[in-house]
Short mmCIF file of C-alpha atoms and ligand atoms in Angstrom, two decimals:
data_model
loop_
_atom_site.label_atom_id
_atom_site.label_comp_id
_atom_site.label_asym_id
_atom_site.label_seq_id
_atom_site.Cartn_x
_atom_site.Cartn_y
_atom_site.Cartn_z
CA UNK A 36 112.18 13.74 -85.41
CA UNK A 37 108.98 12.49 -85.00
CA UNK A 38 108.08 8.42 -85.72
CA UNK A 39 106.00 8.30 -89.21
CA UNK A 40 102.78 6.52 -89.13
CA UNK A 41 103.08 3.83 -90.95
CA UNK A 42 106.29 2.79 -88.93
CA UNK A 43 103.95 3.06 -85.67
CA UNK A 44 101.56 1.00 -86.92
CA UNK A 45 103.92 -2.09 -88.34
CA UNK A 46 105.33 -2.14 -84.71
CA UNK A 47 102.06 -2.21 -83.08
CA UNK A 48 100.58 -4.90 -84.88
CA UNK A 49 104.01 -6.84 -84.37
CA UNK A 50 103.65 -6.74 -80.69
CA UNK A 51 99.90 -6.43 -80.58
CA UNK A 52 99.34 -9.94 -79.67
CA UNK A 53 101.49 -9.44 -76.17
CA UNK A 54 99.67 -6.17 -75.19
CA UNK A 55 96.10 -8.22 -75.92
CA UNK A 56 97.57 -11.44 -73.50
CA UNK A 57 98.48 -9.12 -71.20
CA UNK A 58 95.43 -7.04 -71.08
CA UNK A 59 93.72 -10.37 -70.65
CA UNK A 60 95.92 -11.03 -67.35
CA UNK A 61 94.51 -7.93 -65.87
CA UNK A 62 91.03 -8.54 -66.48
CA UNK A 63 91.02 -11.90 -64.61
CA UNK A 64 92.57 -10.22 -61.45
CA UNK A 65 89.03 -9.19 -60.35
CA UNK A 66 90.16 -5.78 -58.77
CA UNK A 67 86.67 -4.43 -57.25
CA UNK A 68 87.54 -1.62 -54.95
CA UNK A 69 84.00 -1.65 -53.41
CA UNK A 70 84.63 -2.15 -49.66
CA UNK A 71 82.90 -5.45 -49.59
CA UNK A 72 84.91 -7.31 -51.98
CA UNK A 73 87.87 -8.98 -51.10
CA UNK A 74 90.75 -5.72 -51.40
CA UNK A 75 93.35 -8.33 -51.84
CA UNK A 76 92.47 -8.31 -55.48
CA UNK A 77 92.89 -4.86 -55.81
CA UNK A 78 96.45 -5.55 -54.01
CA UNK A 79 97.37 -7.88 -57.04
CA UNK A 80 96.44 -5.86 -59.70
CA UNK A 81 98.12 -3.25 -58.57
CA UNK A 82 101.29 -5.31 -58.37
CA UNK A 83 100.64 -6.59 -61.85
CA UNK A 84 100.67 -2.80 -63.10
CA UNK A 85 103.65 -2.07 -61.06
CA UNK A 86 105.25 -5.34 -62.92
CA UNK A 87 104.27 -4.16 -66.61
CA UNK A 88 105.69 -0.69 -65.64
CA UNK A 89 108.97 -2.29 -64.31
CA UNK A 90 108.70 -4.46 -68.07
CA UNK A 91 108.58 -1.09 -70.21
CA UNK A 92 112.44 -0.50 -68.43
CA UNK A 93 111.73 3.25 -68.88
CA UNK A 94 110.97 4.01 -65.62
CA UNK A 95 113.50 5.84 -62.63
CA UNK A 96 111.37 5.17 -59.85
CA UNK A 97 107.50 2.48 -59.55
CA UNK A 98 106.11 2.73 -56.15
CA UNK A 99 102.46 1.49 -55.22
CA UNK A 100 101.17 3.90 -52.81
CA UNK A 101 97.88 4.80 -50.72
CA UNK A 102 96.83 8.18 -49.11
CA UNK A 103 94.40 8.77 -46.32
CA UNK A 104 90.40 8.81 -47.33
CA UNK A 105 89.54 12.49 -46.54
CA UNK A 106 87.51 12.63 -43.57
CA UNK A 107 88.06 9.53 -42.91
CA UNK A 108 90.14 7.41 -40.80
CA UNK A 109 91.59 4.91 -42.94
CA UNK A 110 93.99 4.48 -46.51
CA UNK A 111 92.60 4.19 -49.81
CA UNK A 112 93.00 1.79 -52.22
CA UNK A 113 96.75 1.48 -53.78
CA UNK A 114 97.85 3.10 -56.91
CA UNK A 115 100.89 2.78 -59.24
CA UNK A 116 103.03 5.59 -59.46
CA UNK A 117 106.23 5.44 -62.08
CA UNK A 118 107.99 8.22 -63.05
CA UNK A 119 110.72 9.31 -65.71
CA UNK A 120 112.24 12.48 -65.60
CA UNK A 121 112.63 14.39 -68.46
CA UNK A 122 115.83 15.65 -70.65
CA UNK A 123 116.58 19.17 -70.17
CA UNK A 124 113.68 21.68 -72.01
CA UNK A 125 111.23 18.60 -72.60
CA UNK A 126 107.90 17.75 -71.22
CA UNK A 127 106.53 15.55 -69.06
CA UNK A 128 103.52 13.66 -69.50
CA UNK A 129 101.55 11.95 -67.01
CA UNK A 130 99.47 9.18 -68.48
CA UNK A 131 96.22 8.19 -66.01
CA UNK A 132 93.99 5.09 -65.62
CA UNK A 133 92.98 2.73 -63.04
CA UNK A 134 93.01 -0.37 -62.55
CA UNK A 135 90.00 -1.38 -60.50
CA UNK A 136 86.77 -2.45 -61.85
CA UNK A 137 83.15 -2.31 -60.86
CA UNK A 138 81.08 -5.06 -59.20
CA UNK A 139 80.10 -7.58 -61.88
CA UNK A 140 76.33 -7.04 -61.17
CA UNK A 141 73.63 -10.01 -62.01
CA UNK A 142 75.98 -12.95 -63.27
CA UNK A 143 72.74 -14.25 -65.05
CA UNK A 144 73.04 -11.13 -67.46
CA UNK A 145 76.09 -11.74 -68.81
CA UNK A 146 76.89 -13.97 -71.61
CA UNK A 147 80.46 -15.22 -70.34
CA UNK A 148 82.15 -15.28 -67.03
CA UNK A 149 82.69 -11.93 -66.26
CA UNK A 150 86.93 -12.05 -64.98
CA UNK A 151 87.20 -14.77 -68.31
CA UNK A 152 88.13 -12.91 -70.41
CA UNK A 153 86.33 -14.06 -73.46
CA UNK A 154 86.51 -12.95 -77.47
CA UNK A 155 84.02 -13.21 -79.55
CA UNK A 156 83.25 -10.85 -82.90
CA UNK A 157 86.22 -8.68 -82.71
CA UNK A 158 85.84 -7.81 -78.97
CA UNK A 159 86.78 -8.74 -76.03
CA UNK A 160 83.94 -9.72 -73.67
CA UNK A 161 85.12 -9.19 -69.52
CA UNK A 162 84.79 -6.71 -66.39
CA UNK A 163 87.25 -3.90 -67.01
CA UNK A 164 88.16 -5.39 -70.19
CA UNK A 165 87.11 -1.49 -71.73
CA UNK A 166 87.09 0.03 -68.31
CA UNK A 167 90.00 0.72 -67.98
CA UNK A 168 91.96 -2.27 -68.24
CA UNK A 169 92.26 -1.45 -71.37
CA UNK A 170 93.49 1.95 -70.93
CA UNK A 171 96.25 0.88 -68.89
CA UNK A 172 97.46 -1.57 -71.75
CA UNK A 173 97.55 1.51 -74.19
CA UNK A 174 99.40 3.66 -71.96
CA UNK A 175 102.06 0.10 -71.53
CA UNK A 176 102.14 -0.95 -74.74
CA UNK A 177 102.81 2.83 -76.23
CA UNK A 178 105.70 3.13 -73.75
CA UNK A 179 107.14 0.11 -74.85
CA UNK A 180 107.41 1.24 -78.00
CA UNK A 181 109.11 4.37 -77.41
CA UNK A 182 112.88 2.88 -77.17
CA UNK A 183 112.12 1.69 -80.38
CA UNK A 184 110.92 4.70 -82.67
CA UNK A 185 113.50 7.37 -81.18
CA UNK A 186 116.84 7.61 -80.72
CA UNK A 187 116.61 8.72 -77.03
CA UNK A 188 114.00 8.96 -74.78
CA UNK A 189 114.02 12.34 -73.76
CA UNK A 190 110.08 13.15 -72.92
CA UNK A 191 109.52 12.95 -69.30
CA UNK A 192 107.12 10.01 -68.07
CA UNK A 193 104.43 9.84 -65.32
CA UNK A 194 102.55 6.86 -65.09
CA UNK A 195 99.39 6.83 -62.32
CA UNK A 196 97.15 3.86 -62.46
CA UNK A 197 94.49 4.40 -59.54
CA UNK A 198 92.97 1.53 -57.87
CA UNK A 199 89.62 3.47 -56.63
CA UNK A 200 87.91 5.48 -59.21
CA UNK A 201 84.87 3.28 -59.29
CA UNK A 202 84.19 4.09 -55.76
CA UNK A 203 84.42 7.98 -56.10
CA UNK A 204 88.41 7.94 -55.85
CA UNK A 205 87.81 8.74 -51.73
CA UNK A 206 91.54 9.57 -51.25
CA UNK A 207 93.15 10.61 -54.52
CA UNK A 208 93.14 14.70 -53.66
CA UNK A 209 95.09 14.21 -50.34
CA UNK A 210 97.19 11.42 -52.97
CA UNK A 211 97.72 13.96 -55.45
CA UNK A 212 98.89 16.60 -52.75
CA UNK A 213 100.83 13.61 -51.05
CA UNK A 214 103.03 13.19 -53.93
CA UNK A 215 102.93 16.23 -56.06
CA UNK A 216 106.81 16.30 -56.54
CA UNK A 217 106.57 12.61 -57.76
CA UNK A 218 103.06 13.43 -60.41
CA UNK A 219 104.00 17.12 -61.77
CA UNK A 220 103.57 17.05 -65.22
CA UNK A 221 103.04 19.30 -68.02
CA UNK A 222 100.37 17.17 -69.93
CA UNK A 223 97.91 15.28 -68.61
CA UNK A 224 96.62 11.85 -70.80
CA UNK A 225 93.31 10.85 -69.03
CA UNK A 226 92.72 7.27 -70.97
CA UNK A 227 88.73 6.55 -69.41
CA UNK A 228 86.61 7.68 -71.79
CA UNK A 229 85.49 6.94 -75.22
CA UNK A 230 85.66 7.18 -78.91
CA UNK A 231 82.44 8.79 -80.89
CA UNK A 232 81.80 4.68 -82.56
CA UNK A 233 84.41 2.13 -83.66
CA UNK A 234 85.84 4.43 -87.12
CA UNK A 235 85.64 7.50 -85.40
CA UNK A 236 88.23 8.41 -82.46
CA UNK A 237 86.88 11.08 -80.37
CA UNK A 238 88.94 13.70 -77.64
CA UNK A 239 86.13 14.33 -74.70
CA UNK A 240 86.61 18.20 -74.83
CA UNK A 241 83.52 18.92 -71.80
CA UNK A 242 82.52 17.75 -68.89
CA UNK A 243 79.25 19.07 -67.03
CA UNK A 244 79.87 19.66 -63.43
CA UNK A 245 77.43 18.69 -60.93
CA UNK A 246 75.68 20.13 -57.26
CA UNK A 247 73.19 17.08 -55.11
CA UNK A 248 71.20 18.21 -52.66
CA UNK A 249 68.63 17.02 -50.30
CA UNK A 250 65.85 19.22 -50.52
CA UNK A 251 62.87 18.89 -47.67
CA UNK A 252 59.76 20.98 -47.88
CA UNK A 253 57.55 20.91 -44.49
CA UNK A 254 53.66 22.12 -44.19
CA UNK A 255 52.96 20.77 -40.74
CA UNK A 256 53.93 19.91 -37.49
CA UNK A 257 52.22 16.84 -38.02
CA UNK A 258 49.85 14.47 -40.48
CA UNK A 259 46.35 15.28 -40.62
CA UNK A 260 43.27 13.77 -41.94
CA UNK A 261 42.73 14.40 -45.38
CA UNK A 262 39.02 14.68 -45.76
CA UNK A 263 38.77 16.93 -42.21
CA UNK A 264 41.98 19.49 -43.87
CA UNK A 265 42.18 18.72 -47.47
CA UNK A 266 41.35 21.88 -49.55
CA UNK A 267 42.18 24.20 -46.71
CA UNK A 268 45.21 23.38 -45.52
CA UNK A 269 48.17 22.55 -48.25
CA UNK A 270 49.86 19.33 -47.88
CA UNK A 271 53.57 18.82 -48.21
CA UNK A 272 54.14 17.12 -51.65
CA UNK A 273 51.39 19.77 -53.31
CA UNK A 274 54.24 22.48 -52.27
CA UNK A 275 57.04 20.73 -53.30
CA UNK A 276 55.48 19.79 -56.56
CA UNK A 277 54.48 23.20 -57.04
CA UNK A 278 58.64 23.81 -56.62
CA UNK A 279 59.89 21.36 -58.74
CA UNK A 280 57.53 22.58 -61.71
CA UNK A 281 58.88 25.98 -61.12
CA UNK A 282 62.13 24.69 -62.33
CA UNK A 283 61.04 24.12 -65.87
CA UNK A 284 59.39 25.63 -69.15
CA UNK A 285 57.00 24.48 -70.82
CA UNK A 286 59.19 22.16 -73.20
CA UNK A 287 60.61 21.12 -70.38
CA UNK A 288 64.24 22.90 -70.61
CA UNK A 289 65.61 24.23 -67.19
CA UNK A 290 63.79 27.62 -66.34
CA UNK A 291 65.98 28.85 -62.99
CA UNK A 292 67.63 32.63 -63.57
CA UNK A 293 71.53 32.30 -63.35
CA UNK A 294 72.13 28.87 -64.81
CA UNK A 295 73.93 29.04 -67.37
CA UNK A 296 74.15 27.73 -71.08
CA UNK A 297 76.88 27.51 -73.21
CA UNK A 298 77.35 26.80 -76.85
CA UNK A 299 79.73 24.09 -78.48
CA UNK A 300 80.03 22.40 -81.74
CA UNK A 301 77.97 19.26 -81.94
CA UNK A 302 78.71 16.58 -84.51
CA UNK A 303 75.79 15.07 -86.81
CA UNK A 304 73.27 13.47 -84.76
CA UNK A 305 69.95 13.12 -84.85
CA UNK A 306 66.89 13.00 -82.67
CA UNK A 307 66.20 9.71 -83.58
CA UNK A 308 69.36 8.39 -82.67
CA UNK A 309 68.90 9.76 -79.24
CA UNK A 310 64.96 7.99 -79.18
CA UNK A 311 66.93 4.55 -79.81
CA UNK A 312 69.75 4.93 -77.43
CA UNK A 313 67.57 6.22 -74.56
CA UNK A 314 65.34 3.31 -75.34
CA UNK A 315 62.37 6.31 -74.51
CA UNK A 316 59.15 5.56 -74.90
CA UNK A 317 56.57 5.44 -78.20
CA UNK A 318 55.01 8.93 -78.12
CA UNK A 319 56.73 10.33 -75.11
CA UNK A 320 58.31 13.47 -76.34
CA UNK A 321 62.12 14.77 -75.60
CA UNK A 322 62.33 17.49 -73.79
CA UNK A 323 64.50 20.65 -73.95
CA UNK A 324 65.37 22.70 -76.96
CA UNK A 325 68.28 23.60 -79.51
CA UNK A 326 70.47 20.37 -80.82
CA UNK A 327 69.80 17.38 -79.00
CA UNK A 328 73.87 17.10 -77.82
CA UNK A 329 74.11 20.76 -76.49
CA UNK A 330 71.20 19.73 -74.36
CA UNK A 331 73.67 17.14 -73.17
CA UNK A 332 76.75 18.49 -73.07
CA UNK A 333 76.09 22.33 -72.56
CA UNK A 334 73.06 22.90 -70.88
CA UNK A 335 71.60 22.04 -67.00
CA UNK A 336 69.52 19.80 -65.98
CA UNK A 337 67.56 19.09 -62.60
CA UNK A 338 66.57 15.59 -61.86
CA UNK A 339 64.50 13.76 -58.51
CA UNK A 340 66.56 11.19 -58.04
CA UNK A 341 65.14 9.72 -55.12
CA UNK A 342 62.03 10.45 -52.48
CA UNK A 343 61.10 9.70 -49.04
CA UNK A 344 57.54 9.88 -48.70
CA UNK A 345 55.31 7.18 -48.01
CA UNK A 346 54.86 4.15 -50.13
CA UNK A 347 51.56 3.29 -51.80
CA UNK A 348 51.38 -0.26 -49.85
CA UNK A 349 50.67 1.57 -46.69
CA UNK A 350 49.25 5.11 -48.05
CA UNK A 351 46.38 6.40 -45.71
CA UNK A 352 44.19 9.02 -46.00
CA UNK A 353 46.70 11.87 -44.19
CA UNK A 354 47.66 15.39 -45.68
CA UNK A 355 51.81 14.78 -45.57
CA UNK A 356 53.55 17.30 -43.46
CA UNK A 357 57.12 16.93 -44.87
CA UNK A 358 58.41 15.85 -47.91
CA UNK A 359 62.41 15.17 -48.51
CA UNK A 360 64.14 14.24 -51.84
CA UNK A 361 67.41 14.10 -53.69
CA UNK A 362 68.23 16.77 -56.30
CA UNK A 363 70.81 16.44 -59.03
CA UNK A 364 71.79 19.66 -60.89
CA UNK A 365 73.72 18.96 -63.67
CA UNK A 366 75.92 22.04 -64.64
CA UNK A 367 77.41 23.60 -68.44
CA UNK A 368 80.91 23.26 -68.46
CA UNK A 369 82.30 27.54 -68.19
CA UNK A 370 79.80 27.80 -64.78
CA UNK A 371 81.19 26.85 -61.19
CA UNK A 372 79.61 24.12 -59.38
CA UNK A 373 79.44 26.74 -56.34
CA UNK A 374 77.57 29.48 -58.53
CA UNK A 375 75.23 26.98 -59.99
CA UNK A 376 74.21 25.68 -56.62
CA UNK A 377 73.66 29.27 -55.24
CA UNK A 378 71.21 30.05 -58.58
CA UNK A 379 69.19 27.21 -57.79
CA UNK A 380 69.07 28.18 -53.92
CA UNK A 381 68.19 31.44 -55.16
CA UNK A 382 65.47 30.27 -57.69
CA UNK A 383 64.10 27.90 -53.99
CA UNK A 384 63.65 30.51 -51.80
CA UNK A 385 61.98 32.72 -54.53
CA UNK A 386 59.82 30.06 -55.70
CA UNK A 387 58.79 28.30 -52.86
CA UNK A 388 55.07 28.38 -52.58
CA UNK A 389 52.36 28.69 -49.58
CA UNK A 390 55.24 30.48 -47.55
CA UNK A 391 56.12 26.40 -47.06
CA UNK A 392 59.69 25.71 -44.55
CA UNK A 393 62.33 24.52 -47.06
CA UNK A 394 65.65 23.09 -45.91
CA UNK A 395 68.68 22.27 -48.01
CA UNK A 396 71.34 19.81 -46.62
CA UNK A 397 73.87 17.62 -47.90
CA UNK A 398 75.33 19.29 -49.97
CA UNK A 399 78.00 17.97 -53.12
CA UNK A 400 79.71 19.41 -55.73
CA UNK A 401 81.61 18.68 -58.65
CA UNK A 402 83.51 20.61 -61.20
CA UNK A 403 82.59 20.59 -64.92
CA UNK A 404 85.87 20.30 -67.14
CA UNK A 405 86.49 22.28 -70.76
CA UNK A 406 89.89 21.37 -72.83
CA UNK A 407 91.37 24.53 -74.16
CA UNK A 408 91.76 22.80 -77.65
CA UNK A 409 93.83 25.94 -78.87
CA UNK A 410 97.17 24.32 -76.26
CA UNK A 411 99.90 22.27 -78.19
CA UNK A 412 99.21 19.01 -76.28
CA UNK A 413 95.23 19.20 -77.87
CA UNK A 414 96.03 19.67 -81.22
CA UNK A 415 99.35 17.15 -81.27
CA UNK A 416 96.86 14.48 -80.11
CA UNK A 417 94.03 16.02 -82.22
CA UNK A 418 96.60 14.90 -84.85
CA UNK A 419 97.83 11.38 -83.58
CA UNK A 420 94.42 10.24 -83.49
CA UNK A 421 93.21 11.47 -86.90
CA UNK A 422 96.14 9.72 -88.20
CA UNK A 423 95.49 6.30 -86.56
CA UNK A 424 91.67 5.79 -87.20
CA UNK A 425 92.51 8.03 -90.40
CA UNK A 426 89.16 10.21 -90.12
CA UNK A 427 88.77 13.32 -88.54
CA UNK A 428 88.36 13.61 -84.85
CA UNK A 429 84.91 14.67 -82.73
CA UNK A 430 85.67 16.66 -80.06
CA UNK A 431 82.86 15.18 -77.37
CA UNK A 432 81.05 16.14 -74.89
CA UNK A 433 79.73 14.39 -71.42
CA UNK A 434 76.76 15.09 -70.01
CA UNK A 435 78.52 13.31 -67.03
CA UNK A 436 80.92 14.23 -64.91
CA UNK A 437 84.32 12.69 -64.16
CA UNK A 438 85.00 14.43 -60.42
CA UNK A 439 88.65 13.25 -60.25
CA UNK A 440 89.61 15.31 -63.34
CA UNK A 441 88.58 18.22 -61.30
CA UNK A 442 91.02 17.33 -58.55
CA UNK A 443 93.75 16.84 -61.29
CA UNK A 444 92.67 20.77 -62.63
CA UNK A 445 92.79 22.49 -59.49
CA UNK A 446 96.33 20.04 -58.46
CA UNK A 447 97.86 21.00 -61.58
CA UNK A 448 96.24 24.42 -62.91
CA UNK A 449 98.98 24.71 -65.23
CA UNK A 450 98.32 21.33 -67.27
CA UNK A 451 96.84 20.49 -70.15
CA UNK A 452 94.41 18.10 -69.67
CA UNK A 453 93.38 15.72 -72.54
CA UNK A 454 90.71 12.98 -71.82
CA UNK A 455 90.77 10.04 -74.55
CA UNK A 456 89.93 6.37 -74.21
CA UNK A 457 88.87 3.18 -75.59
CA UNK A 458 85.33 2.55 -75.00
CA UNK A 459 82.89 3.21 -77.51
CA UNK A 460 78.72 3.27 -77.84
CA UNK A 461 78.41 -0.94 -77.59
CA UNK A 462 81.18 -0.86 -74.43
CA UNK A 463 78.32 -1.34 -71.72
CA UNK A 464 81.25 0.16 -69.29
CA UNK A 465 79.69 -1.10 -65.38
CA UNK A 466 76.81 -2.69 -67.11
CA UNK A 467 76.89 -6.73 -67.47
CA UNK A 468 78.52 -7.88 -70.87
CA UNK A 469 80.93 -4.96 -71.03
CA UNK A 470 83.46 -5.48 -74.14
CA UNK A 471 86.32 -3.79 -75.47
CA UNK A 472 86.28 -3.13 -79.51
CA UNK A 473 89.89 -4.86 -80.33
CA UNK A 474 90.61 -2.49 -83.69
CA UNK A 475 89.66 0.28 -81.20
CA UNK A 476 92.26 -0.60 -78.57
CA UNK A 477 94.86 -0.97 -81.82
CA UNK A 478 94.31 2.46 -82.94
CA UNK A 479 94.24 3.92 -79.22
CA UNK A 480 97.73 2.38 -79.06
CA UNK A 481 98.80 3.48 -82.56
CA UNK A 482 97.48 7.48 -81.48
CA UNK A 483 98.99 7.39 -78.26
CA UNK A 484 102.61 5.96 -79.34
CA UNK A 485 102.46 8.69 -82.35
CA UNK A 486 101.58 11.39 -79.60
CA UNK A 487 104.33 10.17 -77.23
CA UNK A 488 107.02 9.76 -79.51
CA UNK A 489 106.01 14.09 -80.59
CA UNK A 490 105.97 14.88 -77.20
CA UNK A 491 109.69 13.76 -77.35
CA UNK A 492 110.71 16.06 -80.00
CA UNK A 493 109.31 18.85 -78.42
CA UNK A 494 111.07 21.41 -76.33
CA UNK A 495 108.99 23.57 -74.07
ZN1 LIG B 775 86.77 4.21 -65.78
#
């Protein structure tokens, strides 16, 4: 029998207090896994998980382990791992976060001390107090209040708190094929993302994948004076602009044959909304067309994202003879990262103009992620979290991508995969001042106890 909600939420806010004090004790362990801070913190928080995992007394086995970086030489950084096996015919469900945190960034930016945990208009100001300290504490606090709302725990439990995702997660695919036995689940709870504002939850249905390049286009053997050449002879960056503009209409929507675009429902949002959030200039127009969201969240992009070419401090008057920048291709979720690359190497070598030398190099690619939200686990937590925020649930897109859910996909093809979370549009996740929402973490725990104590009545 499944718990009611109204029982879920009396016990919530009765222990609510404990899961706040202890989220609180995470955020001043200041876990940066960036390889020049001090990995000793990252050591401690991870034993502080392990501790709250031991707490919750639901647990067979809690180990903190490390894998090797891939292609590297040395271990990453350590994660929890506590599992539960299930009763006979019942699920298991594998509940993700991490427990490292970005850099602070400019101290002089943020209003309080970054690992004080601070609150202050019903959130809580602190690094990793949203990301994903917080996420942790929901998956805790829920599993703490399991014993309580059924008569036997019979659900199968995976806990895996990571302690690198904010550097790139370097070793968790050799991690996730080093312990396979001890992760297999049926049901996978991502808790790192966010909630569509503070009244309405949100399930992150897409991801876009993503394929970087560095693209160099070469003219010459050498620089040449621009007054002796110029006009006859085409320079460099006149090529390679002349390529870049090939990649776009006129509105400014992605114009290379074989990427593709993919519809999804979009909830109400307006233009306008996206002029203020971008913070985009007075008069400079968006760019793209059909709803502002699926430009987001189901359709490419290309973006520069960085150049080497002379600066303008010591410009001379020279035709360039190479020119070599960073391309991001952002990719709808339904298209492979490798197809998507190999339209816009297609769309390069058809496009390149003045019979200009093009070389691609350095390559990277990342998966793009879609929910089917037709499988039990979607719609049971479709359900939980319409019942705790009581409003209906947007199922989100992110023009982003999330590479380690990727690696979980391809590790586990037969899971489902649902990505939830506690930050919302004010959570300035990396950026100084980040906050948690406090009524946003309640509900989070109030969806995800609801979902876990279903999970436990269900036989698969
Ligand atoms: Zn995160």
């Amino acid at each position: 029998m499944s718990a009611s909600i109204s029982d879920v939420r009396t016990k919530v806010s009765s222990t609510f207090d404990q899961s706040m004090k202890d989220l609180k004790d995470l955020v001043r362990i200041p876990s940066v896994s960036w390889p020049s801070f001090d990995s000793h913190e990252v050591v401690r928080s991870a034993e502080a998980v392990a501790q709250l995992a031991q707490e919750t007394g639901i647990f067979d086995s809690i180990n903190i382990l490390r894998s090797r970086v891939s292609g590297g030489d040395g271990f990453g950084q350590p994660a929890v791992v506590a599992r539960r096996e299930p009763g006979s015919g019942k699920p298991t469900i594998l509940l993700y976060a991490h427990h490292d945190v970005q850099p602070p960034g400019d101290l002089g930016e943020w209003n309080t001390v970054p690992f004080e945990p601070t609150e202050q208009n019903g959130r809580l100001y602190g690094r990793g107090s949203a990301d994903d300290k917080a996420g942790i504490m929901v998956h805790i606090s829920s599993l703490r209040l399991l014993h309580e709302l059924v008569d036997s725990v019979d659900v199968g439990i995976v806990l895996l708190v990571e302690g690198e995702e904010e550097f790139g997660s370097p070793s968790f695919e050799n991690f996730l094929t080093d312990h396979h036995e001890l992760l297999r689940a049926d049901v996978i709870v991502v808790a790192d993302s966010g909630n569509w504002n503070t009244e309405t939850p949100a399930l992150t249905t897409t991801l876009r994948g993503n394929a970087t390049f560095k693209l160099t286009v070469k003219t010459l053997d050498h620089a040449l004076h621009s007054g002796m050449f110029g006009g006859a002879v085409p320079d460099a960056f006149m090529a390679f602009s002349r390529l870049i503009n090939s990649f776009y209409s006129e509105n400014g929507s992605v114009a290379v044959e074989g990427l593709l675009t993919n519809t999804i429902a979009t909830p109400d949002y307006l233009d306008s909304q996206m002029r203020t959030e971008s913070g985009i200039l007075d008069g400079v127009d968006l760019i793209g067309e059909g709803h502002v969201l699926e430009r987001l969240w189901s359709q490419p992009a290309i973006t520069v994202t960085g150049m080497d070419i002379p600066d303008v401090a010591h410009a001379s008057n020279t035709l360039l003879p190479t020119v070599s920048a960073r391309l991001s291709v952002r990719v709808a979720p339904g298209q492979s990262a490798e197809e998507a690359f190999a339209a816009v190497e297609r769309h390069i070598s058809e496009h390149v103009p003045f019979g200009a030398h093009v070389v691609i190099e350095d390559v990277n690619l990342g998966e793009s992620f879609s929910t089917d939200t037709r499988g039990w686990a979607a719609q049971s937590i479709t359900n939980a979290l319409s019942q705790a925020w009581d409003c209906d649930v947007v199922n989100m897109g992110v023009g982003g991508s999330i590479p380690f859910i990727s690696s979980f996909v391809s590790a586990f093809p037969g899971a489902q995969v649902l990505v939830t979370g506690v930050e919302d549009p004010d959570s300035r996740a990396h950026s100084p001042n980040e906050s948690l929402h406090v009524e946003s973490f309640k509900n989070a725990i109030v969806a995800e106890t609801l979902f876990l104590a279903e999970c436990n009545s269900r036989d698969i």
